[in-house]
PDB file of N, CA, C and O in Angstrom:
ATOM      1  N   UNK K   1     -21.362 -10.436   7.358  1.00 44.00           N
ATOM      2  CA  UNK K   1     -19.964 -10.327   7.009  1.00 44.00           C
ATOM      3  C   UNK K   1     -19.172 -10.016   8.275  1.00 44.00           C
ATOM      4  O   UNK K   1     -19.539  -9.163   9.056  1.00 44.00           O
ATOM      5  N   UNK K   2     -18.044 -10.704   8.469  1.00 50.00           N
ATOM      6  CA  UNK K   2     -17.211 -10.487   9.639  1.00 50.00           C
ATOM      7  C   UNK K   2     -16.308  -9.281   9.438  1.00 50.00           C
ATOM      8  O   UNK K   2     -15.762  -9.084   8.366  1.00 50.00           O
ATOM      9  N   UNK K   3     -16.161  -8.484  10.486  1.00 56.00           N
ATOM     10  CA  UNK K   3     -15.208  -7.385  10.442  1.00 56.00           C
ATOM     11  C   UNK K   3     -13.871  -7.918  10.937  1.00 56.00           C
ATOM     12  O   UNK K   3     -13.805  -8.690  11.883  1.00 56.00           O
ATOM     13  N   UNK K   4     -12.769  -7.481  10.281  1.00 53.00           N
ATOM     14  CA  UNK K   4     -11.456  -7.928  10.723  1.00 53.00           C
ATOM     15  C   UNK K   4     -10.914  -6.960  11.764  1.00 53.00           C
ATOM     16  O   UNK K   4     -11.259  -5.792  11.787  1.00 53.00           O
ATOM     17  N   UNK K   5     -10.071  -7.474  12.607  1.00 54.00           N
ATOM     18  CA  UNK K   5      -9.424  -6.664  13.632  1.00 54.00           C
ATOM     19  C   UNK K   5      -7.940  -6.580  13.313  1.00 54.00           C
ATOM     20  O   UNK K   5      -7.445  -7.280  12.427  1.00 54.00           O
ATOM     21  N   UNK K   6      -7.227  -5.741  14.042  1.00 48.00           N
ATOM     22  CA  UNK K   6      -5.780  -5.620  13.848  1.00 48.00           C
ATOM     23  C   UNK K   6      -5.095  -6.965  14.082  1.00 48.00           C
ATOM     24  O   UNK K   6      -4.168  -7.332  13.365  1.00 48.00           O
ATOM     25  N   UNK K   7      -5.562  -7.726  15.057  1.00 46.00           N
ATOM     26  CA  UNK K   7      -4.982  -9.040  15.328  1.00 46.00           C
ATOM     27  C   UNK K   7      -5.197  -9.980  14.145  1.00 46.00           C
ATOM     28  O   UNK K   7      -4.302 -10.736  13.768  1.00 46.00           O
ATOM     29  N   UNK K   8      -6.384  -9.932  13.541  1.00 52.00           N
ATOM     30  CA  UNK K   8      -6.651 -10.754  12.365  1.00 52.00           C
ATOM     31  C   UNK K   8      -5.714 -10.377  11.230  1.00 52.00           C
ATOM     32  O   UNK K   8      -5.183 -11.236  10.524  1.00 52.00           O
ATOM     33  N   UNK K   9      -5.497  -9.060  11.033  1.00 46.00           N
ATOM     34  CA  UNK K   9      -4.626  -8.603   9.966  1.00 46.00           C
ATOM     35  C   UNK K   9      -3.206  -9.108  10.155  1.00 46.00           C
ATOM     36  O   UNK K   9      -2.564  -9.553   9.205  1.00 46.00           O
ATOM     37  N   UNK K  10      -2.691  -9.052  11.383  1.00 45.00           N
ATOM     38  CA  UNK K  10      -1.338  -9.538  11.636  1.00 45.00           C
ATOM     39  C   UNK K  10      -1.229 -11.022  11.362  1.00 45.00           C
ATOM     40  O   UNK K  10      -0.237 -11.490  10.811  1.00 45.00           O
ATOM     41  N   UNK K  11      -2.241 -11.789  11.736  1.00 51.00           N
ATOM     42  CA  UNK K  11      -2.228 -13.230  11.490  1.00 51.00           C
ATOM     43  C   UNK K  11      -2.282 -13.523   9.999  1.00 51.00           C
ATOM     44  O   UNK K  11      -1.745 -14.511   9.538  1.00 51.00           O
ATOM     45  N   UNK K  12      -2.936 -12.659   9.228  1.00 69.00           N
ATOM     46  CA  UNK K  12      -3.048 -12.856   7.792  1.00 69.00           C
ATOM     47  C   UNK K  12      -1.882 -12.228   7.036  1.00 69.00           C
ATOM     48  O   UNK K  12      -1.826 -12.311   5.821  1.00 69.00           O
ATOM     49  N   UNK K  13      -0.953 -11.554   7.719  1.00 83.00           N
ATOM     50  CA  UNK K  13       0.176 -10.925   7.063  1.00 83.00           C
ATOM     51  C   UNK K  13      -0.140  -9.566   6.484  1.00 83.00           C
ATOM     52  O   UNK K  13       0.622  -9.055   5.681  1.00 83.00           O
ATOM     53  N   UNK K  14      -1.273  -8.965   6.867  1.00 88.00           N
ATOM     54  CA  UNK K  14      -1.642  -7.652   6.342  1.00 88.00           C
ATOM     55  C   UNK K  14      -1.169  -6.546   7.276  1.00 88.00           C
ATOM     56  O   UNK K  14      -1.233  -6.678   8.493  1.00 88.00           O
ATOM     57  N   UNK K  15      -0.690  -5.477   6.682  1.00 89.00           N
ATOM     58  CA  UNK K  15      -0.241  -4.306   7.434  1.00 89.00           C
ATOM     59  C   UNK K  15      -0.885  -3.078   6.814  1.00 89.00           C
ATOM     60  O   UNK K  15      -0.808  -2.870   5.602  1.00 89.00           O
ATOM     61  N   UNK K  16      -1.560  -2.278   7.636  1.00 92.00           N
ATOM     62  CA  UNK K  16      -2.149  -1.040   7.149  1.00 92.00           C
ATOM     63  C   UNK K  16      -1.045  -0.020   6.921  1.00 92.00           C
ATOM     64  O   UNK K  16      -0.140   0.124   7.747  1.00 92.00           O
ATOM     65  N   UNK K  17      -1.108   0.693   5.794  1.00 93.00           N
ATOM     66  CA  UNK K  17      -0.108   1.707   5.474  1.00 93.00           C
ATOM     67  C   UNK K  17      -0.829   2.950   4.958  1.00 93.00           C
ATOM     68  O   UNK K  17      -1.538   2.885   3.952  1.00 93.00           O
ATOM     69  N   UNK K  18      -0.656   4.057   5.652  1.00 96.00           N
ATOM     70  CA  UNK K  18      -1.234   5.331   5.231  1.00 96.00           C
ATOM     71  C   UNK K  18      -0.154   6.157   4.550  1.00 96.00           C
ATOM     72  O   UNK K  18       0.977   6.234   5.030  1.00 96.00           O
ATOM     73  N   UNK K  19      -0.515   6.776   3.434  1.00 96.00           N
ATOM     74  CA  UNK K  19       0.446   7.560   2.666  1.00 96.00           C
ATOM     75  C   UNK K  19      -0.321   8.613   1.883  1.00 96.00           C
ATOM     76  O   UNK K  19      -1.528   8.773   2.070  1.00 96.00           O
ATOM     77  N   UNK K  20       0.381   9.298   0.972  1.00 96.00           N
ATOM     78  CA  UNK K  20      -0.239  10.291   0.100  1.00 96.00           C
ATOM     79  C   UNK K  20      -0.074   9.863  -1.346  1.00 96.00           C
ATOM     80  O   UNK K  20       0.985   9.350  -1.734  1.00 96.00           O
ATOM     81  N   UNK K  21      -1.090  10.100  -2.156  1.00 96.00           N
ATOM     82  CA  UNK K  21      -1.001   9.818  -3.582  1.00 96.00           C
ATOM     83  C   UNK K  21       0.097  10.702  -4.173  1.00 96.00           C
ATOM     84  O   UNK K  21       0.112  11.909  -3.936  1.00 96.00           O
ATOM     85  N   UNK K  22       1.028  10.114  -4.942  1.00 96.00           N
ATOM     86  CA  UNK K  22       2.091  10.929  -5.530  1.00 96.00           C
ATOM     87  C   UNK K  22       1.596  11.841  -6.661  1.00 96.00           C
ATOM     88  O   UNK K  22       2.325  12.712  -7.115  1.00 96.00           O
ATOM     89  N   UNK K  23       0.365  11.660  -7.107  1.00 96.00           N
ATOM     90  CA  UNK K  23      -0.217  12.500  -8.165  1.00 96.00           C
ATOM     91  C   UNK K  23      -1.002  13.670  -7.580  1.00 96.00           C
ATOM     92  O   UNK K  23      -0.714  14.822  -7.865  1.00 96.00           O
ATOM     93  N   UNK K  24      -2.013  13.379  -6.763  1.00 97.00           N
ATOM     94  CA  UNK K  24      -2.921  14.437  -6.281  1.00 97.00           C
ATOM     95  C   UNK K  24      -2.698  14.781  -4.811  1.00 97.00           C
ATOM     96  O   UNK K  24      -3.325  15.690  -4.285  1.00 97.00           O
ATOM     97  N   UNK K  25      -1.824  14.029  -4.140  1.00 97.00           N
ATOM     98  CA  UNK K  25      -1.464  14.236  -2.730  1.00 97.00           C
ATOM     99  C   UNK K  25      -2.626  14.005  -1.758  1.00 97.00           C
ATOM    100  O   UNK K  25      -2.576  14.458  -0.624  1.00 97.00           O
ATOM    101  N   UNK K  26      -3.640  13.295  -2.200  1.00 98.00           N
ATOM    102  CA  UNK K  26      -4.743  12.915  -1.309  1.00 98.00           C
ATOM    103  C   UNK K  26      -4.273  11.786  -0.394  1.00 98.00           C
ATOM    104  O   UNK K  26      -3.472  10.935  -0.801  1.00 98.00           O
ATOM    105  N   UNK K  27      -4.743  11.754   0.851  1.00 97.00           N
ATOM    106  CA  UNK K  27      -4.403  10.631   1.737  1.00 97.00           C
ATOM    107  C   UNK K  27      -4.984   9.330   1.193  1.00 97.00           C
ATOM    108  O   UNK K  27      -6.134   9.305   0.722  1.00 97.00           O
ATOM    109  N   UNK K  28      -4.183   8.274   1.214  1.00 96.00           N
ATOM    110  CA  UNK K  28      -4.656   6.952   0.783  1.00 96.00           C
ATOM    111  C   UNK K  28      -4.267   5.931   1.839  1.00 96.00           C
ATOM    112  O   UNK K  28      -3.275   6.096   2.549  1.00 96.00           O
ATOM    113  N   UNK K  29      -5.051   4.894   1.945  1.00 95.00           N
ATOM    114  CA  UNK K  29      -4.788   3.800   2.872  1.00 95.00           C
ATOM    115  C   UNK K  29      -4.617   2.524   2.060  1.00 95.00           C
ATOM    116  O   UNK K  29      -5.446   2.207   1.207  1.00 95.00           O
ATOM    117  N   UNK K  30      -3.538   1.823   2.328  1.00 93.00           N
ATOM    118  CA  UNK K  30      -3.254   0.574   1.636  1.00 93.00           C
ATOM    119  C   UNK K  30      -3.196  -0.554   2.649  1.00 93.00           C
ATOM    120  O   UNK K  30      -2.734  -0.369   3.771  1.00 93.00           O
ATOM    121  N   UNK K  31      -3.621  -1.733   2.243  1.00 92.00           N
ATOM    122  CA  UNK K  31      -3.450  -2.945   3.039  1.00 92.00           C
ATOM    123  C   UNK K  31      -2.325  -3.727   2.367  1.00 92.00           C
ATOM    124  O   UNK K  31      -2.500  -4.281   1.278  1.00 92.00           O
ATOM    125  N   UNK K  32      -1.159  -3.722   2.990  1.00 90.00           N
ATOM    126  CA  UNK K  32       0.021  -4.365   2.421  1.00 90.00           C
ATOM    127  C   UNK K  32       0.076  -5.815   2.900  1.00 90.00           C
ATOM    128  O   UNK K  32       0.025  -6.093   4.092  1.00 90.00           O
ATOM    129  N   UNK K  33       0.189  -6.748   1.942  1.00 90.00           N
ATOM    130  CA  UNK K  33       0.260  -8.177   2.255  1.00 90.00           C
ATOM    131  C   UNK K  33       1.719  -8.566   2.457  1.00 90.00           C
ATOM    132  O   UNK K  33       2.438  -8.827   1.499  1.00 90.00           O
ATOM    133  N   UNK K  34       2.161  -8.569   3.703  1.00 87.00           N
ATOM    134  CA  UNK K  34       3.552  -8.891   4.011  1.00 87.00           C
ATOM    135  C   UNK K  34       3.890 -10.355   3.753  1.00 87.00           C
ATOM    136  O   UNK K  34       5.050 -10.699   3.556  1.00 87.00           O
ATOM    137  N   UNK K  35       2.881 -11.217   3.737  1.00 87.00           N
ATOM    138  CA  UNK K  35       3.141 -12.641   3.505  1.00 87.00           C
ATOM    139  C   UNK K  35       3.553 -12.903   2.057  1.00 87.00           C
ATOM    140  O   UNK K  35       4.106 -13.952   1.757  1.00 87.00           O
ATOM    141  N   UNK K  36       3.339 -11.945   1.161  1.00 88.00           N
ATOM    142  CA  UNK K  36       3.707 -12.110  -0.249  1.00 88.00           C
ATOM    143  C   UNK K  36       5.175 -11.762  -0.499  1.00 88.00           C
ATOM    144  O   UNK K  36       5.653 -11.906  -1.618  1.00 88.00           O
ATOM    145  N   UNK K  37       5.877 -11.293   0.521  1.00 88.00           N
ATOM    146  CA  UNK K  37       7.285 -10.934   0.359  1.00 88.00           C
ATOM    147  C   UNK K  37       7.433  -9.600  -0.351  1.00 88.00           C
ATOM    148  O   UNK K  37       6.474  -8.845  -0.512  1.00 88.00           O
ATOM    149  N   UNK K  38       8.665  -9.323  -0.789  1.00 91.00           N
ATOM    150  CA  UNK K  38       8.928  -8.092  -1.532  1.00 91.00           C
ATOM    151  C   UNK K  38       8.112  -8.137  -2.825  1.00 91.00           C
ATOM    152  O   UNK K  38       7.990  -9.193  -3.456  1.00 91.00           O
ATOM    153  N   UNK K  39       7.561  -7.006  -3.197  1.00 93.00           N
ATOM    154  CA  UNK K  39       6.663  -6.999  -4.359  1.00 93.00           C
ATOM    155  C   UNK K  39       6.557  -5.608  -4.947  1.00 93.00           C
ATOM    156  O   UNK K  39       6.842  -4.614  -4.290  1.00 93.00           O
ATOM    157  N   UNK K  40       6.146  -5.563  -6.200  1.00 94.00           N
ATOM    158  CA  UNK K  40       5.839  -4.315  -6.897  1.00 94.00           C
ATOM    159  C   UNK K  40       4.537  -4.544  -7.637  1.00 94.00           C
ATOM    160  O   UNK K  40       4.373  -5.546  -8.331  1.00 94.00           O
ATOM    161  N   UNK K  41       3.600  -3.628  -7.448  1.00 94.00           N
ATOM    162  CA  UNK K  41       2.321  -3.731  -8.157  1.00 94.00           C
ATOM    163  C   UNK K  41       1.765  -2.339  -8.384  1.00 94.00           C
ATOM    164  O   UNK K  41       2.264  -1.355  -7.837  1.00 94.00           O
ATOM    165  N   UNK K  42       0.745  -2.243  -9.224  1.00 95.00           N
ATOM    166  CA  UNK K  42       0.122  -0.960  -9.547  1.00 95.00           C
ATOM    167  C   UNK K  42      -1.263  -0.918  -8.927  1.00 95.00           C
ATOM    168  O   UNK K  42      -2.029  -1.879  -9.040  1.00 95.00           O
ATOM    169  N   UNK K  43      -1.547   0.183  -8.236  1.00 95.00           N
ATOM    170  CA  UNK K  43      -2.864   0.406  -7.647  1.00 95.00           C
ATOM    171  C   UNK K  43      -3.322   1.806  -8.030  1.00 95.00           C
ATOM    172  O   UNK K  43      -2.527   2.743  -8.018  1.00 95.00           O
ATOM    173  N   UNK K  44      -4.580   1.951  -8.408  1.00 96.00           N
ATOM    174  CA  UNK K  44      -5.107   3.258  -8.779  1.00 96.00           C
ATOM    175  C   UNK K  44      -5.515   4.050  -7.545  1.00 96.00           C
ATOM    176  O   UNK K  44      -6.070   3.501  -6.594  1.00 96.00           O
ATOM    177  N   UNK K  45      -5.234   5.371  -7.572  1.00 96.00           N
ATOM    178  CA  UNK K  45      -5.665   6.259  -6.494  1.00 96.00           C
ATOM    179  C   UNK K  45      -7.187   6.294  -6.482  1.00 96.00           C
ATOM    180  O   UNK K  45      -7.822   6.419  -7.533  1.00 96.00           O
ATOM    181  N   UNK K  46      -7.778   6.191  -5.303  1.00 94.00           N
ATOM    182  CA  UNK K  46      -9.234   6.197  -5.210  1.00 94.00           C
ATOM    183  C   UNK K  46      -9.814   7.594  -5.389  1.00 94.00           C
ATOM    184  O   UNK K  46     -11.023   7.744  -5.546  1.00 94.00           O
ATOM    185  N   UNK K  47      -8.970   8.641  -5.415  1.00 96.00           N
ATOM    186  CA  UNK K  47      -9.446  10.015  -5.610  1.00 96.00           C
ATOM    187  C   UNK K  47      -9.299  10.455  -7.060  1.00 96.00           C
ATOM    188  O   UNK K  47     -10.268  10.834  -7.710  1.00 96.00           O
ATOM    189  N   UNK K  48      -8.066  10.389  -7.590  1.00 97.00           N
ATOM    190  CA  UNK K  48      -7.814  10.902  -8.943  1.00 97.00           C
ATOM    191  C   UNK K  48      -7.723   9.800  -9.996  1.00 97.00           C
ATOM    192  O   UNK K  48      -7.607  10.094 -11.185  1.00 97.00           O
ATOM    193  N   UNK K  49      -7.743   8.539  -9.593  1.00 96.00           N
ATOM    194  CA  UNK K  49      -7.697   7.357 -10.474  1.00 96.00           C
ATOM    195  C   UNK K  49      -6.376   7.185 -11.216  1.00 96.00           C
ATOM    196  O   UNK K  49      -6.282   6.373 -12.128  1.00 96.00           O
ATOM    197  N   UNK K  50      -5.349   7.946 -10.843  1.00 96.00           N
ATOM    198  CA  UNK K  50      -4.044   7.799 -11.489  1.00 96.00           C
ATOM    199  C   UNK K  50      -3.369   6.518 -10.991  1.00 96.00           C
ATOM    200  O   UNK K  50      -3.536   6.126  -9.838  1.00 96.00           O
ATOM    201  N   UNK K  51      -2.583   5.873 -11.866  1.00 96.00           N
ATOM    202  CA  UNK K  51      -1.891   4.647 -11.456  1.00 96.00           C
ATOM    203  C   UNK K  51      -0.700   4.958 -10.566  1.00 96.00           C
ATOM    204  O   UNK K  51       0.107   5.851 -10.850  1.00 96.00           O
ATOM    205  N   UNK K  52      -0.587   4.204  -9.470  1.00 95.00           N
ATOM    206  CA  UNK K  52       0.507   4.364  -8.513  1.00 95.00           C
ATOM    207  C   UNK K  52       1.265   3.040  -8.456  1.00 95.00           C
ATOM    208  O   UNK K  52       0.669   1.985  -8.241  1.00 95.00           O
ATOM    209  N   UNK K  53       2.573   3.108  -8.660  1.00 95.00           N
ATOM    210  CA  UNK K  53       3.414   1.926  -8.505  1.00 95.00           C
ATOM    211  C   UNK K  53       3.738   1.795  -7.020  1.00 95.00           C
ATOM    212  O   UNK K  53       4.292   2.715  -6.412  1.00 95.00           O
ATOM    213  N   UNK K  54       3.362   0.679  -6.435  1.00 95.00           N
ATOM    214  CA  UNK K  54       3.604   0.401  -5.017  1.00 95.00           C
ATOM    215  C   UNK K  54       4.752  -0.590  -4.936  1.00 95.00           C
ATOM    216  O   UNK K  54       4.666  -1.693  -5.483  1.00 95.00           O
ATOM    217  N   UNK K  55       5.848  -0.193  -4.288  1.00 94.00           N
ATOM    218  CA  UNK K  55       6.993  -1.080  -4.096  1.00 94.00           C
ATOM    219  C   UNK K  55       7.097  -1.401  -2.614  1.00 94.00           C
ATOM    220  O   UNK K  55       7.180  -0.495  -1.782  1.00 94.00           O
ATOM    221  N   UNK K  56       7.081  -2.692  -2.298  1.00 93.00           N
ATOM    222  CA  UNK K  56       7.163  -3.149  -0.910  1.00 93.00           C
ATOM    223  C   UNK K  56       8.496  -3.870  -0.727  1.00 93.00           C
ATOM    224  O   UNK K  56       8.822  -4.761  -1.504  1.00 93.00           O
ATOM    225  N   UNK K  57       9.253  -3.437   0.281  1.00 91.00           N
ATOM    226  CA  UNK K  57      10.505  -4.106   0.632  1.00 91.00           C
ATOM    227  C   UNK K  57      10.376  -4.657   2.042  1.00 91.00           C
ATOM    228  O   UNK K  57       9.595  -4.157   2.844  1.00 91.00           O
ATOM    229  N   UNK K  58      11.145  -5.690   2.343  1.00 85.00           N
ATOM    230  CA  UNK K  58      11.051  -6.344   3.650  1.00 85.00           C
ATOM    231  C   UNK K  58      12.396  -6.474   4.351  1.00 85.00           C
ATOM    232  O   UNK K  58      12.512  -7.221   5.304  1.00 85.00           O
ATOM    233  N   UNK K  59      13.408  -5.752   3.916  1.00 80.00           N
ATOM    234  CA  UNK K  59      14.743  -5.960   4.451  1.00 80.00           C
ATOM    235  C   UNK K  59      15.275  -4.704   5.106  1.00 80.00           C
ATOM    236  O   UNK K  59      15.530  -3.737   4.404  1.00 80.00           O
ATOM    237  N   UNK K  60      15.492  -4.628   6.408  1.00 77.00           N
ATOM    238  CA  UNK K  60      15.181  -5.621   7.434  1.00 77.00           C
ATOM    239  C   UNK K  60      13.744  -5.495   7.921  1.00 77.00           C
ATOM    240  O   UNK K  60      13.174  -6.437   8.440  1.00 77.00           O
ATOM    241  N   UNK K  61      13.130  -4.308   7.832  1.00 78.00           N
ATOM    242  CA  UNK K  61      11.724  -4.119   8.173  1.00 78.00           C
ATOM    243  C   UNK K  61      10.983  -3.771   6.893  1.00 78.00           C
ATOM    244  O   UNK K  61      11.593  -3.426   5.888  1.00 78.00           O
ATOM    245  N   UNK K  62       9.669  -3.835   6.967  1.00 78.00           N
ATOM    246  CA  UNK K  62       8.941  -3.536   5.754  1.00 78.00           C
ATOM    247  C   UNK K  62       8.976  -2.039   5.469  1.00 78.00           C
ATOM    248  O   UNK K  62       9.000  -1.199   6.343  1.00 78.00           O
ATOM    249  N   UNK K  63       9.047  -1.716   4.189  1.00 87.00           N
ATOM    250  CA  UNK K  63       8.997  -0.335   3.737  1.00 87.00           C
ATOM    251  C   UNK K  63       8.133  -0.259   2.496  1.00 87.00           C
ATOM    252  O   UNK K  63       8.046  -1.226   1.734  1.00 87.00           O
ATOM    253  N   UNK K  64       7.476   0.863   2.298  1.00 89.00           N
ATOM    254  CA  UNK K  64       6.604   1.038   1.137  1.00 89.00           C
ATOM    255  C   UNK K  64       7.004   2.323   0.432  1.00 89.00           C
ATOM    256  O   UNK K  64       7.157   3.367   1.068  1.00 89.00           O
ATOM    257  N   UNK K  65       7.185   2.248  -0.881  1.00 87.00           N
ATOM    258  CA  UNK K  65       7.485   3.410  -1.701  1.00 87.00           C
ATOM    259  C   UNK K  65       6.389   3.544  -2.741  1.00 87.00           C
ATOM    260  O   UNK K  65       6.034   2.558  -3.392  1.00 87.00           O
ATOM    261  N   UNK K  66       5.848   4.759  -2.896  1.00 91.00           N
ATOM    262  CA  UNK K  66       4.836   5.019  -3.907  1.00 91.00           C
ATOM    263  C   UNK K  66       5.444   5.894  -4.997  1.00 91.00           C
ATOM    264  O   UNK K  66       6.063   6.913  -4.704  1.00 91.00           O
ATOM    265  N   UNK K  67       5.287   5.472  -6.257  1.00 90.00           N
ATOM    266  CA  UNK K  67       5.893   6.168  -7.383  1.00 90.00           C
ATOM    267  C   UNK K  67       4.813   6.448  -8.433  1.00 90.00           C
ATOM    268  O   UNK K  67       3.944   5.607  -8.676  1.00 90.00           O
ATOM    269  N   UNK K  68       4.898   7.612  -9.047  1.00 90.00           N
ATOM    270  CA  UNK K  68       3.978   7.927 -10.149  1.00 90.00           C
ATOM    271  C   UNK K  68       4.337   7.033 -11.324  1.00 90.00           C
ATOM    272  O   UNK K  68       5.492   7.009 -11.755  1.00 90.00           O
ATOM    273  N   UNK K  69       3.377   6.279 -11.834  1.00 81.00           N
ATOM    274  CA  UNK K  69       3.661   5.407 -12.973  1.00 81.00           C
ATOM    275  C   UNK K  69       4.036   6.272 -14.167  1.00 81.00           C
ATOM    276  O   UNK K  69       3.390   7.265 -14.464  1.00 81.00           O
ATOM    277  N   UNK K  70       5.111   5.900 -14.838  1.00 74.00           N
ATOM    278  CA  UNK K  70       5.578   6.637 -15.999  1.00 74.00           C
ATOM    279  C   UNK K  70       6.684   7.621 -15.677  1.00 74.00           C
ATOM    280  O   UNK K  70       7.298   8.181 -16.582  1.00 74.00           O
ATOM    281  N   UNK K  71       6.957   7.865 -14.401  1.00 68.00           N
ATOM    282  CA  UNK K  71       8.062   8.766 -14.019  1.00 68.00           C
ATOM    283  C   UNK K  71       9.364   8.009 -13.918  1.00 68.00           C
ATOM    284  O   UNK K  71       9.426   6.877 -13.635  1.00 68.00           O
TER     285      UNK K  71
END
């Protein structure tokens, strides 16, 4: 299996984003697909398994907001 590098990620439109789970405050790492444009999706925390709404904006630079699902 090939390991990806930061250069590979940029070519594929992926951006690493480190943040905290809005439920348990554990550090989480996300791979944001910038090539998909602005988006909203749900990802479960790998520590507490709570659903996190991930909102990605691209105007003018990319931004990521994490929201507790149901709040």
